[in-house]
PDB file of C-alpha atoms and ligand atoms in Angstrom:
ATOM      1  CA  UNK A   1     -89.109  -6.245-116.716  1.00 90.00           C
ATOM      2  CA  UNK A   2     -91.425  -6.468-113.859  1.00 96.00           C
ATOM      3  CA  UNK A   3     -95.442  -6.305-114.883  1.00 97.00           C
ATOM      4  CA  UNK A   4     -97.331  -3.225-113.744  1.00 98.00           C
ATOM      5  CA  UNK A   5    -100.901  -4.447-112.350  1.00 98.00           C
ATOM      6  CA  UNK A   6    -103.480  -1.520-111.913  1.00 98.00           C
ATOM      7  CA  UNK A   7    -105.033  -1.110-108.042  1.00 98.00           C
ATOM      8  CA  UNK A   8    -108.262  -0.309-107.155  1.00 98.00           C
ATOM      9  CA  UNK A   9    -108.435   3.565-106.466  1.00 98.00           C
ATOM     10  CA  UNK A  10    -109.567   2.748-103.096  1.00 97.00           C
ATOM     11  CA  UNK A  11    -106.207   1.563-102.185  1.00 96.00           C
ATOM     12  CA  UNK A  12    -103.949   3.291-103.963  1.00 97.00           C
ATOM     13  CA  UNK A  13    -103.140   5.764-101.067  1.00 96.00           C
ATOM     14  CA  UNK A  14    -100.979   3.181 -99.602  1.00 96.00           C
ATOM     15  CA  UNK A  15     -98.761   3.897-102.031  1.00 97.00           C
ATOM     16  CA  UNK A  16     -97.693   6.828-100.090  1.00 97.00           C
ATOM     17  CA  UNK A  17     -97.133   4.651 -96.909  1.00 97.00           C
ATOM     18  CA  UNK A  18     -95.585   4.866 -93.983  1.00 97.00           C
ATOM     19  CA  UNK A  19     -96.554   8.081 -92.866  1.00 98.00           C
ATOM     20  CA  UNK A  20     -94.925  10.336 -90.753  1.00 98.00           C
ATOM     21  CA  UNK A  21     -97.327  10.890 -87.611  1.00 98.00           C
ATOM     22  CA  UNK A  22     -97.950  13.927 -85.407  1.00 98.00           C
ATOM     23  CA  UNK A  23    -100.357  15.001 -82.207  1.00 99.00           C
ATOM     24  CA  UNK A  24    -101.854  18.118 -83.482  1.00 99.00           C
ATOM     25  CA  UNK A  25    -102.684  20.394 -80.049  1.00 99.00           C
ATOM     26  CA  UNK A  26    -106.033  22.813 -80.338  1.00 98.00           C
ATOM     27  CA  UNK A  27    -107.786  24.779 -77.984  1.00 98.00           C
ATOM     28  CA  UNK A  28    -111.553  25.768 -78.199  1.00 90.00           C
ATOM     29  CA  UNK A  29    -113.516  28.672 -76.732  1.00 89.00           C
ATOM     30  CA  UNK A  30    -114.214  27.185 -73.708  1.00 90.00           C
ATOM     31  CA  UNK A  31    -110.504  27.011 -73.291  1.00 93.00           C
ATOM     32  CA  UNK A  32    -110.361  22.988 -73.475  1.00 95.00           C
ATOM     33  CA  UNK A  33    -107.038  21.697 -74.889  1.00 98.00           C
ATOM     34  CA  UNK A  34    -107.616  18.972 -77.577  1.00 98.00           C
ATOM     35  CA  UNK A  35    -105.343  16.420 -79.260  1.00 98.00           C
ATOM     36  CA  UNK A  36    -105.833  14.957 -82.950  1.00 98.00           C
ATOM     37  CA  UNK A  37    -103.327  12.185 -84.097  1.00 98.00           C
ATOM     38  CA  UNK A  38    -102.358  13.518 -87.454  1.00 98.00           C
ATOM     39  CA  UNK A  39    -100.707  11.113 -90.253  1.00 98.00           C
ATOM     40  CA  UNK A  40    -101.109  14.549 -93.001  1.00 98.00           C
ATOM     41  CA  UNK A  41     -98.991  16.879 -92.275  1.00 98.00           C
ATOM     42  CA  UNK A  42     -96.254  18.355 -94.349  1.00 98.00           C
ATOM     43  CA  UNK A  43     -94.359  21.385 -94.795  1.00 98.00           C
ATOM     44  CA  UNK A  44     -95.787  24.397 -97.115  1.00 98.00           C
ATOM     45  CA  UNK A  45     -93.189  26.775 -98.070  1.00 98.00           C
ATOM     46  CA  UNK A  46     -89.340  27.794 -96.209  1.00 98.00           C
ATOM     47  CA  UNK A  47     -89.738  31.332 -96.300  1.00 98.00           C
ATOM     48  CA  UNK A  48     -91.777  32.298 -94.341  1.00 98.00           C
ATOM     49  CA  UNK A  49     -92.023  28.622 -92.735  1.00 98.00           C
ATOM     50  CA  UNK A  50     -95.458  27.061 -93.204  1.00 98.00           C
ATOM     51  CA  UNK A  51     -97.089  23.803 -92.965  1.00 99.00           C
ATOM     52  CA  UNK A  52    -100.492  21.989 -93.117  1.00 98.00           C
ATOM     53  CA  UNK A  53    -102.512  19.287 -91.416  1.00 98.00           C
ATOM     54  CA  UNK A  54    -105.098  18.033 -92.981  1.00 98.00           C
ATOM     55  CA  UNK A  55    -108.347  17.347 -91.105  1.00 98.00           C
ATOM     56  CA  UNK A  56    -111.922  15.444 -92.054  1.00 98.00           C
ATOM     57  CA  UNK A  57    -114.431  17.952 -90.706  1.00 98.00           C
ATOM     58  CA  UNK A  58    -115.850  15.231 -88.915  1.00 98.00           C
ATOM     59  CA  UNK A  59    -113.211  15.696 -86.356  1.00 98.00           C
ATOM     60  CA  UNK A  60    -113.698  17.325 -83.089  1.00 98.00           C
ATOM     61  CA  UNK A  61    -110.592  19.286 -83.796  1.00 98.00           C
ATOM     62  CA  UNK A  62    -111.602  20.983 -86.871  1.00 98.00           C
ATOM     63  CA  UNK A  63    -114.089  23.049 -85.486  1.00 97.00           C
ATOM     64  CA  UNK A  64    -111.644  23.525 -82.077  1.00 98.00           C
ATOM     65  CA  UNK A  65    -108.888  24.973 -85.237  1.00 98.00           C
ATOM     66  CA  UNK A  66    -111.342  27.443 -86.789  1.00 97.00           C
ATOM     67  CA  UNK A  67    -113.002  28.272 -83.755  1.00 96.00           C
ATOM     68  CA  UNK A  68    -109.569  29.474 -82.533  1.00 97.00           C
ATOM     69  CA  UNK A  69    -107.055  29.973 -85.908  1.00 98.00           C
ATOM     70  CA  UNK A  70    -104.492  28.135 -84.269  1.00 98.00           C
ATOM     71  CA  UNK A  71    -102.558  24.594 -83.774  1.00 98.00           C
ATOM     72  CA  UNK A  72     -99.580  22.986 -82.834  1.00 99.00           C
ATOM     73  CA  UNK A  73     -97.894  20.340 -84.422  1.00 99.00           C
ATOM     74  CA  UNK A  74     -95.940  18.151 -81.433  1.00 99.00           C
ATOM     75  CA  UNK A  75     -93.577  15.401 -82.990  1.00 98.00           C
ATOM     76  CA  UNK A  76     -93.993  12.217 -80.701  1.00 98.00           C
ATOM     77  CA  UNK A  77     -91.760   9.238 -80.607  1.00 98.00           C
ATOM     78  CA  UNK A  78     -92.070   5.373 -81.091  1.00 97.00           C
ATOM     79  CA  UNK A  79     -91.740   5.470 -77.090  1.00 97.00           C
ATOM     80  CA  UNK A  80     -94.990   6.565 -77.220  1.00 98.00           C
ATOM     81  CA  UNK A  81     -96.731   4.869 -79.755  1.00 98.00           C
ATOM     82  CA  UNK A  82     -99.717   3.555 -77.687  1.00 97.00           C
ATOM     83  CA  UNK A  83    -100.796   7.339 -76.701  1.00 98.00           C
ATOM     84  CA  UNK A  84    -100.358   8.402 -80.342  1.00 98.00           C
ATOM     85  CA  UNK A  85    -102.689   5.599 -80.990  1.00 97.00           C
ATOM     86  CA  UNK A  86    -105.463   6.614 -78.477  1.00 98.00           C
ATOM     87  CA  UNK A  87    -105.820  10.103 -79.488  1.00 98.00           C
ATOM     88  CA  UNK A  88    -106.329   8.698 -82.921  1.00 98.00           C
ATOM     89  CA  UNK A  89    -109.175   6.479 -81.962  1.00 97.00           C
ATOM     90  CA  UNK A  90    -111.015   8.326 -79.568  1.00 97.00           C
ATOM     91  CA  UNK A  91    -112.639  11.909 -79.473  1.00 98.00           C
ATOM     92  CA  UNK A  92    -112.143  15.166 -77.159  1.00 98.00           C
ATOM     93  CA  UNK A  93    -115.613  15.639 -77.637  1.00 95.00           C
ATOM     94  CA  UNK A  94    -116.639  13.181 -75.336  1.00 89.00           C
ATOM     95  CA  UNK A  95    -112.955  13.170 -73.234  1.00 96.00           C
ATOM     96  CA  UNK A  96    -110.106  14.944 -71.967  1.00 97.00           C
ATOM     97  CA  UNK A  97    -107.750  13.159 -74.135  1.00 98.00           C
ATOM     98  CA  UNK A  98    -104.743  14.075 -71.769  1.00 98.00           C
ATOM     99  CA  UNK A  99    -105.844  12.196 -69.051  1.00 98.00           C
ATOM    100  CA  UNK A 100    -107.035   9.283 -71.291  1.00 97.00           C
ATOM    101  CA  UNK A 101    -103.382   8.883 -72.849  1.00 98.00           C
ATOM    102  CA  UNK A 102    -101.971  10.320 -69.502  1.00 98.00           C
ATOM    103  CA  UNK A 103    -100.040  12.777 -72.045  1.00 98.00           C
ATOM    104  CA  UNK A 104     -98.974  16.246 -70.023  1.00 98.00           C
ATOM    105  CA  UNK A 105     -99.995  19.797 -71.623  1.00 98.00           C
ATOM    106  CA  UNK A 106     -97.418  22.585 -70.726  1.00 98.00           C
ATOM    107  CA  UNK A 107     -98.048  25.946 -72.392  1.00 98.00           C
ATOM    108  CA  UNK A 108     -96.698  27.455 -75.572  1.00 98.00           C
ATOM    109  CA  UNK A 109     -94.878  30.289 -75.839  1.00 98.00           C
ATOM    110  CA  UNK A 110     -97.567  32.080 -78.559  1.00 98.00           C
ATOM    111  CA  UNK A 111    -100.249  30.124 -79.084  1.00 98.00           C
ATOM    112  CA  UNK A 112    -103.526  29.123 -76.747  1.00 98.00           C
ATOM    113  CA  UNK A 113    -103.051  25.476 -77.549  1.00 98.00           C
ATOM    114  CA  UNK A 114    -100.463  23.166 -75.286  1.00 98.00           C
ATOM    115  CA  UNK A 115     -97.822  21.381 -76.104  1.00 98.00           C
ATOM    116  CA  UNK A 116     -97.498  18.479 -75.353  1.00 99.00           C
ATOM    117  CA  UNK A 117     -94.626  17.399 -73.019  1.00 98.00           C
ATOM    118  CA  UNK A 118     -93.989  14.101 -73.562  1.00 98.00           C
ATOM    119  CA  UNK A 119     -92.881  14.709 -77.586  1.00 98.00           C
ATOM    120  CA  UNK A 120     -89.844  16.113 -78.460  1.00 98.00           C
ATOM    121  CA  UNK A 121     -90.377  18.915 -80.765  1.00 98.00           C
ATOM    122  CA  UNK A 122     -93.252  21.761 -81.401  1.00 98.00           C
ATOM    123  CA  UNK A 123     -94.578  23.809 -84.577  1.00 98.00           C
ATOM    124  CA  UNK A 124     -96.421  26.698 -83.106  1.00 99.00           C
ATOM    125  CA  UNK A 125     -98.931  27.799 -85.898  1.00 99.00           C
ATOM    126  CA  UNK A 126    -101.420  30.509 -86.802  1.00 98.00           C
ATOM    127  CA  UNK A 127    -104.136  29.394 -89.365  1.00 98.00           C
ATOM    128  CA  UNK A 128    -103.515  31.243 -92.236  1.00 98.00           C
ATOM    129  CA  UNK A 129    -105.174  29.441 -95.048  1.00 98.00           C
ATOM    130  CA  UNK A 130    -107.597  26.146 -95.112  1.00 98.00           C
ATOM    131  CA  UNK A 131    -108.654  24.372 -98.520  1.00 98.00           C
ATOM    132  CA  UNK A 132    -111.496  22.023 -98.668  1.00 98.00           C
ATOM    133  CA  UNK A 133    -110.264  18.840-100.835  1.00 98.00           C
ATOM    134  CA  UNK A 134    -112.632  15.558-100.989  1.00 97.00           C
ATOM    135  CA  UNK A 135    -113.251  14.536 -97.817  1.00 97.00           C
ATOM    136  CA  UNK A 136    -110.818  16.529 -95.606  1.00 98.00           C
ATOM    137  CA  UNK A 137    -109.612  19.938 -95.497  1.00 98.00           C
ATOM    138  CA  UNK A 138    -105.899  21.069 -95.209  1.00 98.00           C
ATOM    139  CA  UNK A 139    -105.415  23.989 -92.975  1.00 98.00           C
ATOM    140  CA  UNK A 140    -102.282  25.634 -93.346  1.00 98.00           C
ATOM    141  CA  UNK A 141    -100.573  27.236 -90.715  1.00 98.00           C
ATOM    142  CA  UNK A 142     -97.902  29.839 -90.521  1.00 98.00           C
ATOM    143  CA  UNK A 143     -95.046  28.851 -87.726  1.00 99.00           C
ATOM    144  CA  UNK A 144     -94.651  31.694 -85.269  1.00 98.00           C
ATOM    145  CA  UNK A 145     -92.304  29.298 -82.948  1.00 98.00           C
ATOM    146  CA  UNK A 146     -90.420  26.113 -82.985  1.00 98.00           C
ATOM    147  CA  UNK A 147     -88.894  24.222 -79.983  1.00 98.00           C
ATOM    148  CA  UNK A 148     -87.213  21.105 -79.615  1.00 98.00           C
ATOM    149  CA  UNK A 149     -85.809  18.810 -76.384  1.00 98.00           C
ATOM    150  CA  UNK A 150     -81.992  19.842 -76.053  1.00 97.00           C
ATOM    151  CA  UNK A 151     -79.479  17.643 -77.957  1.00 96.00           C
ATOM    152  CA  UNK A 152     -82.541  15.782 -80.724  1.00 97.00           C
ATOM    153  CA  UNK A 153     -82.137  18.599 -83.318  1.00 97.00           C
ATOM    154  CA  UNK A 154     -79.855  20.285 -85.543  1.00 94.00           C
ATOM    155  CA  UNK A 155     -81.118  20.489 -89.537  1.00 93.00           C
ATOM    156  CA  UNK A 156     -82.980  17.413 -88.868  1.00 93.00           C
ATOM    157  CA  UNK A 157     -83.287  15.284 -85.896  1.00 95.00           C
ATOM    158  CA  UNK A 158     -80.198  13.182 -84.321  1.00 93.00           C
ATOM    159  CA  UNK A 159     -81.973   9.553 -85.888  1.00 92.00           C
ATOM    160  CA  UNK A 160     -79.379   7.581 -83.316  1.00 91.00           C
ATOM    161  CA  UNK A 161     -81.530   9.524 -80.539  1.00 93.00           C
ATOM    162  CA  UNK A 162     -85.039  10.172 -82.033  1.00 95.00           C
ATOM    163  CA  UNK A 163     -86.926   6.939 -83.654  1.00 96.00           C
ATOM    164  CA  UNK A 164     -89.835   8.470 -85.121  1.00 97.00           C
ATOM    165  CA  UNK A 165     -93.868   7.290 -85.679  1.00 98.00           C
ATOM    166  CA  UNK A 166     -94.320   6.298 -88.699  1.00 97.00           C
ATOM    167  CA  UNK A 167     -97.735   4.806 -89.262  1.00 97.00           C
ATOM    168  CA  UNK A 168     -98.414   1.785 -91.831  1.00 95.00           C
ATOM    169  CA  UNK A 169    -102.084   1.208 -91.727  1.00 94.00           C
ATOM    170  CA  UNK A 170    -104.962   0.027 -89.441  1.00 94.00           C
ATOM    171  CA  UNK A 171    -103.729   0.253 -86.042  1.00 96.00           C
ATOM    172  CA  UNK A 172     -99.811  -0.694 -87.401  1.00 96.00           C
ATOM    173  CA  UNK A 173     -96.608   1.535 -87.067  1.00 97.00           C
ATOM    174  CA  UNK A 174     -92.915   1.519 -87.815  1.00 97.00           C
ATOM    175  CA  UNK A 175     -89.868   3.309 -87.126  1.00 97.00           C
ATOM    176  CA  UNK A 176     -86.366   3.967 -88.780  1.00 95.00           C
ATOM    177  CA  UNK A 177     -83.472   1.813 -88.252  1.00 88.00           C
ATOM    178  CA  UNK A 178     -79.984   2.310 -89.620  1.00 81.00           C
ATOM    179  CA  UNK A 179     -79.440   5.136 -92.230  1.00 76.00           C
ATOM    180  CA  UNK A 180     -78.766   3.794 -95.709  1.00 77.00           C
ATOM    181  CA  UNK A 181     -76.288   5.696 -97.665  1.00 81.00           C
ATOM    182  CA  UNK A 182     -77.051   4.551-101.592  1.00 83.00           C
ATOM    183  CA  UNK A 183     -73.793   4.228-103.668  1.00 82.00           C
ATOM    184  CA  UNK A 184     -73.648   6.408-107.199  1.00 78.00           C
TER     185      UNK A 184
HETATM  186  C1  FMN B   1    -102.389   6.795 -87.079  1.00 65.82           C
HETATM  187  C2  FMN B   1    -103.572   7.695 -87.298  1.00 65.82           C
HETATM  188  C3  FMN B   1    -103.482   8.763 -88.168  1.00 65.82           C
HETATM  189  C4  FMN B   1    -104.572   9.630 -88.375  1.00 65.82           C
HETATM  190  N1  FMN B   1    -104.444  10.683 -89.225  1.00 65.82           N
HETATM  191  C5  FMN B   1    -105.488  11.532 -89.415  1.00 65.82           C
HETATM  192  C6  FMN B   1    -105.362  12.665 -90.270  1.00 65.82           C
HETATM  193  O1  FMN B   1    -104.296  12.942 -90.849  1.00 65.82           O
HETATM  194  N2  FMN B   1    -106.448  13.473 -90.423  1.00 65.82           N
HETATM  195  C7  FMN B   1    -107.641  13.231 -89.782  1.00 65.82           C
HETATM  196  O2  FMN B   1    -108.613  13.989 -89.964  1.00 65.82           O
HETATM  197  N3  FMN B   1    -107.793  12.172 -88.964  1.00 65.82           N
HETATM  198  C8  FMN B   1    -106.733  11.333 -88.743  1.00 65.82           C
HETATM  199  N4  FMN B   1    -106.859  10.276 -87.893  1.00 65.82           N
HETATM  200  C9  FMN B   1    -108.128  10.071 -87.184  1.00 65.82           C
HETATM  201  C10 FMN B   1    -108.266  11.009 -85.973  1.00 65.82           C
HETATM  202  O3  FMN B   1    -107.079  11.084 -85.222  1.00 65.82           O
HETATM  203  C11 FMN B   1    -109.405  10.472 -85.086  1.00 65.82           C
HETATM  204  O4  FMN B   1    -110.612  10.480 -85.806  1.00 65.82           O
HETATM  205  C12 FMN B   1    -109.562  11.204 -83.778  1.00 65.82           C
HETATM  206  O5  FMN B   1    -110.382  10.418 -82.949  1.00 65.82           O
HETATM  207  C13 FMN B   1    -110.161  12.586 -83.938  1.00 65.82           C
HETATM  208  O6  FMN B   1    -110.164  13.200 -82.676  1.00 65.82           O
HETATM  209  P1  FMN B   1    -111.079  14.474 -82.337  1.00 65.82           P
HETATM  210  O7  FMN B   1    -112.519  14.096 -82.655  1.00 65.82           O
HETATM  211  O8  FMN B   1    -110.855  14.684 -80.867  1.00 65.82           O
HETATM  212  O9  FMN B   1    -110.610  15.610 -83.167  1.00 65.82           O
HETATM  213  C14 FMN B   1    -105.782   9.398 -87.681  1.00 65.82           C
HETATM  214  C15 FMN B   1    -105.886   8.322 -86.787  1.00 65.82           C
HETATM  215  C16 FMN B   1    -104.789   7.480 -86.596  1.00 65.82           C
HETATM  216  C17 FMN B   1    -104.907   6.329 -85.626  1.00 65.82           C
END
């Protein structure tokens, strides 16, 4: 049998590496769009559909999501990988994060904040619950619409079409390759 070896606490959250990534649209007073790159985000409960992102309040974003009670989750693609990357690394407090990543809002249907054209699928959310834990906070969000790009999407997304971000660490990401059937 294989050893177990402890790890340092401070590393242990690779353990739940690679991590699904997502642009997370907001909207402040002033009416400014904003976009967080988001590697916490899961869904909350089916019925009614709800999911969270979890944000350090040290973000620019988590004051633009109270401010307003609203977000929306846009699923990007390994195609653009390099955008995903700069709205991670920079903040909408001092830029206009669209023009930096040259990433193009179009409107929701229900919500203030854009979505963002160049990924292929959108959570439209209302803030209905946030929950401080450690050093972030998870705000959860009730979806009031979803759209996708035609033909990426039926119960999950067409993986021969969509190759999604999946982050590793440090400024590192993956994707998915062939789907691996296990035999019982
Ligand atoms: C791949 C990646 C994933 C990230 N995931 C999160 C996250 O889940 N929560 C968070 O608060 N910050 C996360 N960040 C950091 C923010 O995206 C980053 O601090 C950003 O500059 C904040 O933008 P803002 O100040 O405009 O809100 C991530 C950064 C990268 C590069």
């Amino acid at each position: 049998m294989v050893e177990k070896v402890d790890v340092e606490l401070s590393r242990c959250r690779g353990f739940l590496y690679p991590r699904n990534t997502v642009l997370v649209t907001c909207v402040g007073k002033d009416g400014k769009p904003n976009i967080i790159t988001c590697e916490d985000s899961m869904p909350t409960s089916y019925q009614p559909p709800m999911v969270a992102v979890c944000i350090s309040s040290k973000r620019y974003s988590y004051r633009l999501i109270i401010e307003s009670g609203e977000f929306v989750i846009n699923i990007p693609t390994i195609d653009i990988v390099k955008e995903v990357l700069t709205c991670g690394r920079t903040s909408g407090q001092d830029i206009d994060k669209f023009k930096m990543a040259r990433l193009t809002p179009i409107p929701a249907q229900l919500v203030r904040a854009p979505l963002i054209k160049e990924c292929i699928a959108h959570l439209e959310c209302k803030l209905s619950q946030q929950l401080e834990t450690g050093d972030h906070t998870i705000f959860v969000g009730n979806v009031i619409k979803a759209s996708a790009d035609q033909g990426v999407f039926t119960e999950v997304f067409d993986l021969k079409k969509v190759k999604p971000v999946l982050h590793i660490g440090g400024d590192t990401f993956t994707t998915t390759t062939k789907t691996i059937v296990p035999k019982i």
